[in-house]
Each structure stands twice: as C-alpha cells, then as structure tokens.
Coordinates of N, CA, C and O in Angstrom, one line a residue:
K172 N -3.9 15.4 -11.7 CA -5.1 14.6 -11.3 C -4.7 13.7 -10.2 O -5.5 13.5 -9.3
Q173 N -3.6 13.1 -10.3 CA -3.1 12.1 -9.2 C -3.0 12.8 -7.9 O -3.4 12.2 -6.9
L174 N -2.5 14.0 -7.9 CA -2.3 14.7 -6.6 C -3.7 15.0 -6.0 O -3.9 14.8 -4.8
I175 N -4.7 15.4 -6.8 CA -6.0 15.6 -6.2 C -6.6 14.3 -5.7 O -7.3 14.3 -4.7
K176 N -6.5 13.3 -6.5 CA -7.0 12.0 -6.0 C -6.4 11.6 -4.7 O -7.1 11.1 -3.8
Q177 N -5.1 11.8 -4.5 CA -4.4 11.5 -3.3 C -5.0 12.3 -2.1 O -5.2 11.8 -1.1
L178 N -5.2 13.6 -2.4 CA -5.8 14.4 -1.3 C -7.2 13.9 -0.9 O -7.5 14.0 0.3
E179 N -7.9 13.5 -1.9 CA -9.3 13.0 -1.6 C -9.3 11.7 -0.7 O -10.3 11.5 0.0
L180 N -8.2 11.0 -0.6 CA -8.1 9.8 0.2 C -7.9 10.1 1.7 O -8.0 9.2 2.5
Y181 N -7.6 11.3 2.0 CA -7.2 11.6 3.4 C -8.2 11.3 4.4 O -7.9 10.6 5.4
P182 N -9.5 11.8 4.3 CA -10.5 11.4 5.3 C -10.7 9.9 5.5 O -10.8 9.4 6.6
E183 N -10.7 9.2 4.4 CA -10.8 7.7 4.4 C -9.6 7.1 5.1 O -9.8 6.2 5.9
T184 N -8.4 7.6 4.9 CA -7.2 7.1 5.5 C -7.3 7.3 7.0 O -7.0 6.4 7.8
I185 N -7.7 8.5 7.5 CA -7.9 8.7 8.9 C -8.9 7.8 9.5 O -8.6 7.2 10.6
Q186 N -10.0 7.6 8.9 CA -11.0 6.6 9.4 C -10.5 5.2 9.5 O -10.6 4.6 10.5
L187 N -9.8 4.8 8.5 CA -9.2 3.4 8.5 C -8.1 3.3 9.6 O -8.1 2.3 10.3
A188 N -7.3 4.3 9.8 CA -6.3 4.3 10.8 C -6.9 4.2 12.2 O -6.4 3.5 13.1
A189 N -8.0 5.0 12.4 CA -8.7 5.0 13.7 C -9.3 3.6 13.9 O -9.2 3.1 15.0
E190 N -10.0 3.1 12.9 CA -10.7 1.8 13.1 C -9.7 0.6 13.4 O -9.9 -0.3 14.2
N191 N -8.5 0.7 12.8 CA -7.5 -0.3 12.9 C -6.4 0.0 14.0 O -5.5 -0.8 14.1
H192 N -6.6 1.1 14.6 CA -5.5 1.6 15.6 C -4.1 1.5 15.0 O -3.2 0.9 15.6
S193 N -4.0 2.0 13.8 CA -2.8 1.9 13.0 C -2.3 3.3 12.5 O -2.7 3.7 11.4
P194 N -1.5 3.9 13.3 CA -0.9 5.2 12.8 C 0.0 5.0 11.5 O 0.2 6.0 10.8
A195 N 0.4 3.8 11.3 CA 1.2 3.5 10.1 C 0.5 3.9 8.8 O 1.1 4.3 7.8
L196 N -0.8 3.7 8.8 CA -1.6 4.0 7.7 C -1.5 5.5 7.3 O -1.4 5.9 6.2
I197 N -1.5 6.3 8.4 CA -1.4 7.8 8.1 C 0.0 8.1 7.7 O 0.2 8.9 6.8
A198 N 1.0 7.5 8.3 CA 2.4 7.7 7.9 C 2.6 7.3 6.4 O 3.2 8.1 5.6
N199 N 2.1 6.2 6.0 CA 2.2 5.7 4.6 C 1.5 6.6 3.7 O 2.0 6.9 2.6
Y200 N 0.3 7.0 4.0 CA -0.5 8.0 3.2 C 0.3 9.3 3.0 O 0.4 9.8 1.9
T201 N 0.9 9.8 4.1 CA 1.6 11.1 4.0 C 2.8 10.9 3.1 O 3.1 11.8 2.3
Y202 N 3.5 9.8 3.2 CA 4.6 9.5 2.3 C 4.2 9.5 0.9 O 4.9 10.1 0.0
E203 N 3.1 8.8 0.6 CA 2.6 8.8 -0.8 C 2.2 10.2 -1.3 O 2.4 10.5 -2.5
L204 N 1.6 11.0 -0.4 CA 1.2 12.3 -0.8 C 2.4 13.2 -1.1 O 2.4 13.9 -2.1
V205 N 3.4 13.1 -0.3 CA 4.6 13.9 -0.5 C 5.3 13.5 -1.8 O 5.8 14.3 -2.5
K206 N 5.4 12.2 -2.1 CA 5.9 11.7 -3.4 C 5.1 12.3 -4.5 O 5.7 12.7 -5.5
E207 N 3.8 12.3 -4.4 CA 3.0 12.8 -5.5 C 3.2 14.3 -5.7 O 3.2 14.8 -6.8
F208 N 3.3 15.0 -4.6 CA 3.5 16.4 -4.7 C 4.8 16.7 -5.3 O 5.0 17.7 -6.1
N209 N 5.8 16.0 -4.9 CA 7.2 16.2 -5.5 C 7.1 16.0 -7.0 O 7.7 16.8 -7.7
S210 N 6.5 15.0 -7.4 CA 6.3 14.8 -8.9 C 5.6 16.0 -9.5 O 6.0 16.5 -10.6
F211 N 4.5 16.4 -8.9 CA 3.8 17.6 -9.4 C 4.7 18.8 -9.5 O 4.7 19.5 -10.5
Y212 N 5.4 19.0 -8.4 CA 6.3 20.2 -8.3 C 7.4 20.2 -9.4 O 7.8 21.2 -9.9
Q213 N 7.9 19.0 -9.7 CA 9.0 18.9 -10.6 C 8.5 19.1 -12.1 O 9.2 19.5 -12.9
N214 N 7.2 18.8 -12.3 CA 6.7 18.8 -13.7 C 5.8 20.0 -14.0 O 5.5 20.2 -15.2
V215 N 5.3 20.8 -13.0 CA 4.4 21.8 -13.2 C 4.9 23.1 -12.6 O 5.3 23.2 -11.5
T216 N 4.9 24.2 -13.4 CA 5.3 25.5 -12.9 C 4.2 26.1 -12.1 O 3.1 26.3 -12.7
I217 N 4.4 26.4 -10.9 CA 3.3 26.9 -10.0 C 3.1 28.4 -10.2 O 2.0 28.8 -10.5
L218 N 4.2 29.1 -10.0 CA 4.0 30.6 -10.1 C 4.4 31.1 -11.5 O 4.1 32.3 -11.8
G219 N 5.0 30.3 -12.3 CA 5.5 30.7 -13.6 C 4.5 30.9 -14.7 O 4.8 31.4 -15.8
T220 N 3.3 30.3 -14.5 CA 2.3 30.4 -15.5 C 1.7 31.8 -15.6 O 1.6 32.5 -14.6
E221 N 1.3 32.2 -16.8 CA 0.8 33.6 -17.0 C -0.7 33.6 -16.8 O -1.3 34.7 -16.5
D222 N -1.4 32.5 -16.8 CA -2.8 32.4 -16.6 C -3.1 32.5 -15.1 O -2.7 31.6 -14.3
E223 N -3.7 33.6 -14.7 CA -4.0 33.8 -13.3 C -4.8 32.8 -12.6 O -4.6 32.4 -11.5
T224 N -5.8 32.2 -13.4 CA -6.6 31.2 -12.8 C -5.8 29.9 -12.5 O -6.0 29.3 -11.5
E225 N -5.0 29.5 -13.5 CA -4.1 28.4 -13.2 C -3.2 28.6 -12.0 O -3.0 27.8 -11.2
K226 N -2.6 29.8 -12.0 CA -1.7 30.2 -10.9 C -2.4 30.1 -9.5 O -1.9 29.4 -8.6
K227 N -3.6 30.6 -9.4 CA -4.3 30.6 -8.2 C -4.7 29.1 -7.8 O -4.5 28.7 -6.7
F228 N -5.1 28.3 -8.8 CA -5.4 26.9 -8.5 C -4.2 26.2 -8.0 O -4.3 25.4 -7.1
R229 N -3.1 26.4 -8.7 CA -1.8 25.7 -8.3 C -1.4 26.1 -6.9 O -0.9 25.2 -6.1
V230 N -1.5 27.3 -6.6 CA -1.1 27.8 -5.3 C -2.0 27.2 -4.2 O -1.6 26.7 -3.2
Q231 N -3.3 27.2 -4.5 CA -4.3 26.7 -3.6 C -4.1 25.2 -3.4 O -4.2 24.6 -2.3
L232 N -3.8 24.5 -4.5 CA -3.5 23.0 -4.4 C -2.3 22.8 -3.5 O -2.3 21.9 -2.7
S233 N -1.3 23.6 -3.7 CA -0.1 23.4 -2.9 C -0.4 23.7 -1.5 O 0.2 23.0 -0.6
K234 N -1.2 24.7 -1.2 CA -1.5 25.0 0.2 C -2.3 23.8 0.8 O -2.1 23.4 2.0
A235 N -3.3 23.3 0.0 CA -4.1 22.1 0.5 C -3.2 20.9 0.9 O -3.4 20.3 1.9
V236 N -2.2 20.7 0.0 CA -1.2 19.6 0.3 C -0.5 19.9 1.6 O -0.3 19.0 2.5
G237 N 0.0 21.1 1.8 CA 0.7 21.5 3.0 C -0.2 21.4 4.2 O 0.3 20.9 5.3
D238 N -1.4 21.7 4.1 CA -2.4 21.6 5.2 C -2.6 20.2 5.6 O -2.6 19.8 6.8
V239 N -2.7 19.3 4.6 CA -2.9 17.9 4.9 C -1.6 17.3 5.5 O -1.7 16.5 6.5
I240 N -0.5 17.6 5.0 CA 0.8 17.2 5.6 C 0.9 17.6 7.1 O 1.2 16.8 7.9
K241 N 0.6 18.8 7.3 CA 0.6 19.4 8.7 C -0.4 18.6 9.6 O 0.0 18.2 10.7
S242 N -1.6 18.4 9.1 CA -2.6 17.7 9.9 C -2.2 16.3 10.2 O -2.3 15.8 11.3
S243 N -1.7 15.6 9.2 CA -1.3 14.2 9.4 C -0.1 14.1 10.3 O -0.1 13.2 11.2
F244 N 0.8 15.0 10.2 CA 1.9 15.0 11.2 C 1.5 15.3 12.6 O 2.0 14.7 13.5
E245 N 0.5 16.2 12.7 CA 0.0 16.5 14.1 C -0.7 15.2 14.6 O -0.6 14.9 15.8
L246 N -1.4 14.5 13.8 CA -2.0 13.2 14.2 C -1.0 12.2 14.7 O -1.2 11.4 15.6
L247 N 0.2 12.3 14.1 CA 1.3 11.4 14.4 C 2.2 11.9 15.5 O 3.1 11.2 15.9
G248 N 1.9 13.1 16.0 CA 2.6 13.7 17.1 C 3.9 14.3 16.6 O 4.9 14.4 17.4
I249 N 4.0 14.7 15.4 CA 5.3 15.2 14.8 C 5.1 16.7 14.6 O 4.1 17.1 14.0
Q250 N 6.0 17.5 15.1 CA 5.9 19.0 15.0 C 6.5 19.3 13.6 O 7.5 18.8 13.2
V251 N 5.8 20.3 12.9 CA 6.3 20.7 11.6 C 6.7 22.2 11.7 O 6.1 23.0 12.5
P252 N 7.8 22.6 11.0 CA 8.2 24.0 11.0 C 7.2 24.8 10.3 O 6.5 24.3 9.4
E253 N 7.1 26.1 10.7 CA 6.1 27.0 10.0 C 6.5 27.2 8.6 O 5.7 27.4 7.7
R254 N 7.8 27.2 8.3 CA 8.3 27.5 7.0 C 9.6 26.8 6.7 O 10.4 26.6 7.6
M255 N 9.7 26.4 5.5 CA 11.0 25.6 5.1 C 11.7 26.4 4.0 O 11.1 27.1 3.2

C-alpha cells in the first residue's frame, strides 16, 4: 500500500517542484520511492507467487515504479540505463 501511495504523489511532486523551481523536490521524492520499492522487493515475491493475478499486478507495479524513476531522472537531466 505504501508503494502505491508513493506513486500517487508523483504528479503533485512535479507540480510543487515546478511552482517552487526546486528540482530537489523531485530528487527527494525519487529517493523515497526507491526506498519504498526496495522494501517492497525485499518483502514480497514478485514472480514466485502462483496466483497469476497477483503476479501480473506485482510486475505491473514494478514497471510503474521503473517508469516513474525514469521519468523523474529525465526531469533531473540524468540518463538511466535501459537495463540493470
């Protein structure tokens, strides 16, 4: 739940960063998102679940996190590798 809540804050964070001319807000948001995803990844099996619905949801959630990280890095002028 925390990871989804963090993802939902992204549009608001971009708006605040633009209004305040503060890219640090995006950097801090991304750091918090990465910490939250790390916690999720450590505690939840993404591909190991036998329930296909859960597996699809977890993969899609992971992709959404990756997309937001990539987007935020682009806003900060940081290039990200295609694959790690």
